[in-house]
Amino acid sequence: GAGVSQSPSNKVTEKGKDVELRCDPISGHTALYWYRQSLGQGLEFLIYFQGNSAPDKSGLPSDRFSAERTGGSVSTLTIQRTQQEDSAVYLCASSYDRGRSPLHFGNGTRLTVT
Amino acid sequence: AQTVTQSQPEMSVQEAETVTLSCTYDTSESDYYLFWYKQPPSRQMILVIRQEAYKQQNATENRFSVNFQKAAKSFSLKISDSQLGDAAMYFCAYKNSGGSNYKLTFGKGTLLTVNP
C-alpha cells in the first residue's frame, strides 16, 4: 500500500513569505506527527495529532508555525513570515495508534529560506 | 525529560564486515521502547529494529541486532555482513510506553559509510 506522502519535495522561498507543507498519511493511521530536522541535528518534535483529540502543539517553535489536520487525514503545516532559521527538512510520520505501533515516515520537504 | 546520545558522528566499515553503532539514553521510566531508524539520501526514515524495555532478549532482524543493556541505559546496533546499501544516517530513538507515549526522542545520528 501507499506510504506517507509529503509535498512539495523541495521548497525555496524568500524570507518573509508564507509556506504550506502537506502530509498525506497512511490510510487508517490515526496518529500523525510533524518533525523538523535541521542540518546536522536529530529530529525535533513539532506537533502531534491523534484522531479527533486536541493536538499537542508543544513542539512548535514560535507562533509563526501552525498545523491542521482535516477530516482526520491530510495535514498541513504552515509557516508564516519565514525566516532563514526555518530552513530544514520537515518530516511527517503516521502510526496506527499512539502506543507501540512504529512510526512510518514520509520523504520530507526540504525548505530553504533565502 | 528523556535524552538520547549518539557519541559517534561518523563511522565507516568495510563491505562484509561488522560494525557497531552506540547509543545511550537517559530516562526515569521503567517501561519504554527503543528504536533504530535508518535515513538514506532519500530522506525517508526507515525503521530498522525495535526493542521493548520489558523484554530481556535482544531484538534481531536479519543482519541487524541490538545489545540492550537496561541498567547501563545502552542500546547499540550491530550490523553484520555490511552491504553497500547499509550506508546511511542511523538514528537511535526513545519512546515512553505510558502517559505521553507518542513522542519519539531522537539522537543526533551516526553517518555510516560502507567501503567496497
mmCIF file of C-alpha atoms in Angstrom:
data_model
loop_
_atom_site.group_PDB
_atom_site.id
_atom_site.type_symbol
_atom_site.label_atom_id
_atom_site.label_comp_id
_atom_site.label_asym_id
_atom_site.label_seq_id
_atom_site.Cartn_x
_atom_site.Cartn_y
_atom_site.Cartn_z
ATOM 1 C CA GLY A 1 0.000 0.000 0.000
ATOM 2 C CA ALA A 2 0.968 3.645 -0.295
ATOM 3 C CA GLY A 3 3.231 5.125 2.309
ATOM 4 C CA VAL A 4 3.236 8.579 3.839
ATOM 5 C CA SER A 5 3.254 11.181 1.079
ATOM 6 C CA GLN A 6 4.662 14.684 1.512
ATOM 7 C CA SER A 7 4.609 17.612 -0.873
ATOM 8 C CA PRO A 8 6.400 19.514 -2.144
ATOM 9 C CA SER A 9 9.632 17.558 -2.026
ATOM 10 C CA ASN A 10 11.648 20.764 -2.060
ATOM 11 C CA LYS A 11 10.620 24.347 -1.493
ATOM 12 C CA VAL A 12 12.665 27.504 -1.890
ATOM 13 C CA THR A 13 11.093 30.672 -0.589
ATOM 14 C CA GLU A 14 12.087 34.219 0.158
ATOM 15 C CA LYS A 15 12.375 35.439 3.700
ATOM 16 C CA GLY A 16 9.072 36.831 4.895
ATOM 17 C CA LYS A 17 6.881 34.686 2.659
ATOM 18 C CA ASP A 18 4.386 32.107 3.953
ATOM 19 C CA VAL A 19 4.708 28.420 3.051
ATOM 20 C CA GLU A 20 2.428 25.408 3.330
ATOM 21 C CA LEU A 21 3.714 21.867 3.610
ATOM 22 C CA ARG A 22 1.390 18.937 3.044
ATOM 23 C CA CYS A 23 1.302 15.442 4.506
ATOM 24 C CA ASP A 24 -0.936 12.586 3.423
ATOM 25 C CA PRO A 25 -0.663 9.771 5.999
ATOM 26 C CA ILE A 26 -1.156 6.070 5.515
ATOM 27 C CA SER A 27 -4.838 5.221 5.279
ATOM 28 C CA GLY A 28 -6.202 4.067 8.629
ATOM 29 C CA HIS A 29 -3.440 5.654 10.689
ATOM 30 C CA THR A 30 -4.980 7.758 13.430
ATOM 31 C CA ALA A 31 -1.778 9.362 14.691
ATOM 32 C CA LEU A 32 0.140 11.964 12.711
ATOM 33 C CA TYR A 33 3.368 13.712 13.636
ATOM 34 C CA TRP A 34 5.483 16.548 12.283
ATOM 35 C CA TYR A 35 9.208 16.669 12.990
ATOM 36 C CA ARG A 36 11.881 19.121 11.908
ATOM 37 C CA GLN A 37 15.409 18.077 11.016
ATOM 38 C CA SER A 38 17.913 20.889 10.874
ATOM 39 C CA LEU A 39 21.340 20.401 9.296
ATOM 40 C CA GLY A 40 23.487 18.102 11.411
ATOM 41 C CA GLN A 41 20.813 17.712 14.045
ATOM 42 C CA GLY A 42 18.457 14.990 15.091
ATOM 43 C CA LEU A 43 14.746 15.218 14.695
ATOM 44 C CA GLU A 44 12.873 17.824 16.693
ATOM 45 C CA PHE A 45 9.225 17.150 17.575
ATOM 46 C CA LEU A 46 6.819 19.828 16.365
ATOM 47 C CA ILE A 47 3.215 18.663 16.685
ATOM 48 C CA TYR A 48 1.105 15.547 17.160
ATOM 49 C CA PHE A 49 -2.458 14.732 16.075
ATOM 50 C CA GLN A 50 -4.434 11.761 17.380
ATOM 51 C CA GLY A 51 -7.879 11.158 15.965
ATOM 52 C CA ASN A 52 -10.300 13.901 16.989
ATOM 53 C CA SER A 53 -8.364 14.845 20.120
ATOM 54 C CA ALA A 54 -6.830 18.263 20.579
ATOM 55 C CA PRO A 55 -3.340 18.256 19.034
ATOM 56 C CA ASP A 56 -0.174 18.510 21.102
ATOM 57 C CA LYS A 57 1.430 21.703 19.790
ATOM 58 C CA SER A 58 4.109 21.863 22.450
ATOM 59 C CA GLY A 59 6.976 21.498 19.977
ATOM 60 C CA LEU A 60 6.067 24.377 17.675
ATOM 61 C CA PRO A 61 8.995 26.828 17.922
ATOM 62 C CA SER A 62 7.004 30.045 17.527
ATOM 63 C CA ASP A 63 3.544 31.388 16.770
ATOM 64 C CA ARG A 64 4.560 31.649 13.128
ATOM 65 C CA PHE A 65 4.103 27.884 12.952
ATOM 66 C CA SER A 66 0.683 26.257 12.812
ATOM 67 C CA ALA A 67 -0.736 22.970 11.629
ATOM 68 C CA GLU A 68 -4.102 21.464 10.992
ATOM 69 C CA ARG A 69 -5.431 18.074 10.107
ATOM 70 C CA THR A 70 -8.639 17.974 8.124
ATOM 71 C CA GLY A 71 -11.022 15.063 8.428
ATOM 72 C CA GLY A 72 -8.520 13.090 10.440
ATOM 73 C CA SER A 73 -6.398 12.543 7.352
ATOM 74 C CA VAL A 74 -4.342 15.099 5.421
ATOM 75 C CA SER A 75 -2.321 17.581 7.441
ATOM 76 C CA THR A 76 -0.880 20.961 6.506
ATOM 77 C CA LEU A 77 1.993 22.652 8.306
ATOM 78 C CA THR A 78 2.028 26.398 7.717
ATOM 79 C CA ILE A 79 4.972 28.680 8.407
ATOM 80 C CA GLN A 80 4.203 32.400 8.231
ATOM 81 C CA ARG A 81 6.762 35.123 7.587
ATOM 82 C CA THR A 82 9.531 32.593 7.051
ATOM 83 C CA GLN A 83 12.982 33.239 8.477
ATOM 84 C CA GLN A 84 16.328 31.788 7.418
ATOM 85 C CA GLU A 85 16.479 29.691 10.579
ATOM 86 C CA ASP A 86 13.343 27.892 9.380
ATOM 87 C CA SER A 87 15.432 26.219 6.675
ATOM 88 C CA ALA A 88 15.312 22.498 7.417
ATOM 89 C CA VAL A 89 13.781 19.212 6.351
ATOM 90 C CA TYR A 90 10.240 18.834 7.638
ATOM 91 C CA LEU A 91 9.271 15.211 8.137
ATOM 92 C CA CYS A 92 5.780 13.857 8.604
ATOM 93 C CA ALA A 93 5.026 10.468 10.113
ATOM 94 C CA SER A 94 1.920 8.458 10.875
ATOM 95 C CA SER A 95 1.180 5.439 13.013
ATOM 96 C CA TYR A 96 -1.726 3.133 13.627
ATOM 97 C CA ASP A 97 -2.108 4.316 17.200
ATOM 98 C CA ARG A 98 -0.175 6.184 19.878
ATOM 99 C CA GLY A 99 1.234 3.104 21.573
ATOM 100 C CA ARG A 100 3.677 0.527 20.403
ATOM 101 C CA SER A 101 2.965 0.904 16.694
ATOM 102 C CA PRO A 102 6.017 2.155 14.827
ATOM 103 C CA LEU A 103 6.075 5.484 13.051
ATOM 104 C CA HIS A 104 6.096 5.464 9.252
ATOM 105 C CA PHE A 105 7.820 8.490 7.796
ATOM 106 C CA GLY A 106 7.467 10.312 4.521
ATOM 107 C CA ASN A 107 10.399 11.570 2.451
ATOM 108 C CA GLY A 108 10.130 15.030 3.937
ATOM 109 C CA THR A 109 10.054 18.525 2.487
ATOM 110 C CA ARG A 110 13.354 20.369 2.267
ATOM 111 C CA LEU A 111 12.622 24.031 2.943
ATOM 112 C CA THR A 112 15.188 26.638 2.003
ATOM 113 C CA VAL A 113 14.572 30.242 3.008
ATOM 114 C CA THR A 114 16.728 32.730 1.078
ATOM 115 C CA ALA B 1 12.962 14.809 30.069
ATOM 116 C CA GLN B 2 14.421 11.928 28.177
ATOM 117 C CA THR B 3 17.626 12.364 26.208
ATOM 118 C CA VAL B 4 19.305 10.173 23.609
ATOM 119 C CA THR B 5 23.017 10.398 22.906
ATOM 120 C CA GLN B 6 24.878 9.009 19.924
ATOM 121 C CA SER B 7 28.560 9.589 20.558
ATOM 122 C CA GLN B 8 29.810 8.628 17.092
ATOM 123 C CA PRO B 9 29.038 11.311 14.486
ATOM 124 C CA GLU B 10 30.586 9.137 11.766
ATOM 125 C CA MET B 11 31.576 5.506 11.364
ATOM 126 C CA SER B 12 32.960 3.503 8.484
ATOM 127 C CA VAL B 13 33.085 -0.222 7.760
ATOM 128 C CA GLN B 14 34.389 -2.452 5.026
ATOM 129 C CA GLU B 15 31.843 -4.328 2.987
ATOM 130 C CA ALA B 16 31.063 -7.746 4.544
ATOM 131 C CA GLU B 17 32.489 -6.692 7.913
ATOM 132 C CA THR B 18 30.631 -5.979 11.155
ATOM 133 C CA VAL B 19 30.080 -2.562 12.707
ATOM 134 C CA THR B 20 28.503 -1.458 15.985
ATOM 135 C CA LEU B 21 26.797 1.906 16.462
ATOM 136 C CA SER B 22 26.483 3.216 20.007
ATOM 137 C CA CYS B 23 23.511 4.812 21.726
ATOM 138 C CA THR B 24 22.880 5.761 25.330
ATOM 139 C CA TYR B 25 19.773 7.310 26.794
ATOM 140 C CA ASP B 26 18.567 8.834 29.992
ATOM 141 C CA THR B 27 15.148 8.180 31.492
ATOM 142 C CA SER B 28 13.485 7.661 34.853
ATOM 143 C CA GLU B 29 10.867 5.396 33.327
ATOM 144 C CA SER B 30 10.972 1.601 33.653
ATOM 145 C CA ASP B 31 8.934 0.744 30.592
ATOM 146 C CA TYR B 32 9.671 2.215 27.188
ATOM 147 C CA TYR B 33 10.586 1.434 23.608
ATOM 148 C CA LEU B 34 13.848 1.940 21.785
ATOM 149 C CA PHE B 35 14.302 2.140 18.039
ATOM 150 C CA TRP B 36 16.953 2.388 15.389
ATOM 151 C CA TYR B 37 15.977 4.252 12.236
ATOM 152 C CA LYS B 38 17.947 4.444 9.001
ATOM 153 C CA GLN B 39 17.858 7.564 6.826
ATOM 154 C CA PRO B 40 19.325 7.131 3.323
ATOM 155 C CA PRO B 41 19.789 10.108 0.969
ATOM 156 C CA SER B 42 16.105 9.792 0.020
ATOM 157 C CA ARG B 43 15.452 11.331 3.483
ATOM 158 C CA GLN B 44 12.830 8.761 4.427
ATOM 159 C CA MET B 45 13.280 7.423 7.949
ATOM 160 C CA ILE B 46 13.111 3.622 7.813
ATOM 161 C CA LEU B 47 12.596 1.546 10.946
ATOM 162 C CA VAL B 48 15.445 -0.928 11.305
ATOM 163 C CA ILE B 49 14.740 -2.547 14.645
ATOM 164 C CA ARG B 50 12.691 -2.060 17.797
ATOM 165 C CA GLN B 51 13.247 -3.144 21.398
ATOM 166 C CA GLU B 52 10.717 -3.174 24.226
ATOM 167 C CA ALA B 53 12.360 -2.429 27.561
ATOM 168 C CA TYR B 54 10.498 -5.126 29.466
ATOM 169 C CA LYS B 55 11.908 -7.797 27.158
ATOM 170 C CA GLN B 56 15.315 -9.051 28.211
ATOM 171 C CA GLN B 57 16.010 -10.744 24.907
ATOM 172 C CA ASN B 58 17.851 -8.590 22.408
ATOM 173 C CA ALA B 59 15.907 -7.882 19.215
ATOM 174 C CA THR B 60 17.243 -9.141 15.897
ATOM 175 C CA GLU B 61 16.198 -8.502 12.309
ATOM 176 C CA ASN B 62 18.253 -10.466 9.805
ATOM 177 C CA ARG B 63 21.727 -8.836 9.755
ATOM 178 C CA PHE B 64 20.733 -6.250 12.368
ATOM 179 C CA SER B 65 20.807 -6.924 16.085
ATOM 180 C CA VAL B 66 20.938 -4.855 19.233
ATOM 181 C CA ASN B 67 22.760 -5.096 22.522
ATOM 182 C CA PHE B 68 20.268 -3.735 25.044
ATOM 183 C CA GLN B 69 21.745 -3.079 28.486
ATOM 184 C CA LYS B 70 18.892 -1.670 30.558
ATOM 185 C CA ALA B 71 20.862 -0.971 33.712
ATOM 186 C CA ALA B 72 23.521 0.865 31.745
ATOM 187 C CA LYS B 73 20.883 2.572 29.573
ATOM 188 C CA SER B 74 22.715 1.478 26.472
ATOM 189 C CA PHE B 75 21.245 0.366 23.166
ATOM 190 C CA SER B 76 23.821 -0.387 20.472
ATOM 191 C CA LEU B 77 23.131 -1.580 16.948
ATOM 192 C CA LYS B 78 25.249 -4.264 15.318
ATOM 193 C CA ILE B 79 25.235 -4.624 11.558
ATOM 194 C CA SER B 80 26.726 -7.894 10.351
ATOM 195 C CA ASP B 81 27.946 -8.620 6.825
ATOM 196 C CA SER B 82 27.709 -4.936 5.934
ATOM 197 C CA GLN B 83 26.432 -4.123 2.467
ATOM 198 C CA LEU B 84 26.821 -1.014 0.337
ATOM 199 C CA GLY B 85 23.110 -0.366 0.770
ATOM 200 C CA ASP B 86 23.584 -0.034 4.520
ATOM 201 C CA ALA B 87 25.310 3.314 4.008
ATOM 202 C CA ALA B 88 23.042 5.922 5.586
ATOM 203 C CA MET B 89 22.449 8.081 8.627
ATOM 204 C CA TYR B 90 21.349 5.991 11.609
ATOM 205 C CA PHE B 91 19.246 7.451 14.411
ATOM 206 C CA CYS B 92 18.582 5.972 17.807
ATOM 207 C CA ALA B 93 15.198 6.918 19.293
ATOM 208 C CA TYR B 94 13.309 6.541 22.572
ATOM 209 C CA LYS B 95 9.581 6.448 23.293
ATOM 210 C CA ASN B 96 7.739 6.143 26.617
ATOM 211 C CA SER B 97 5.232 3.337 26.905
ATOM 212 C CA GLY B 98 2.761 5.238 29.056
ATOM 213 C CA GLY B 99 1.489 8.766 29.577
ATOM 214 C CA SER B 100 2.725 10.985 26.769
ATOM 215 C CA ASN B 101 3.932 7.907 24.940
ATOM 216 C CA TYR B 102 3.655 9.280 21.456
ATOM 217 C CA LYS B 103 6.768 11.423 21.260
ATOM 218 C CA LEU B 104 9.907 9.926 19.823
ATOM 219 C CA THR B 105 13.109 11.481 21.141
ATOM 220 C CA PHE B 106 15.970 11.116 18.680
ATOM 221 C CA GLY B 107 19.735 11.216 18.966
ATOM 222 C CA LYS B 108 21.715 13.355 16.540
ATOM 223 C CA GLY B 109 22.614 10.431 14.345
ATOM 224 C CA THR B 110 25.629 8.475 13.134
ATOM 225 C CA LEU B 111 26.654 8.665 9.487
ATOM 226 C CA LEU B 112 27.708 5.187 8.346
ATOM 227 C CA THR B 113 29.945 4.780 5.318
ATOM 228 C CA VAL B 114 30.423 1.345 3.777
ATOM 229 C CA ASN B 115 33.639 0.932 1.803
ATOM 230 C CA PRO B 116 33.774 -1.566 -1.066
#
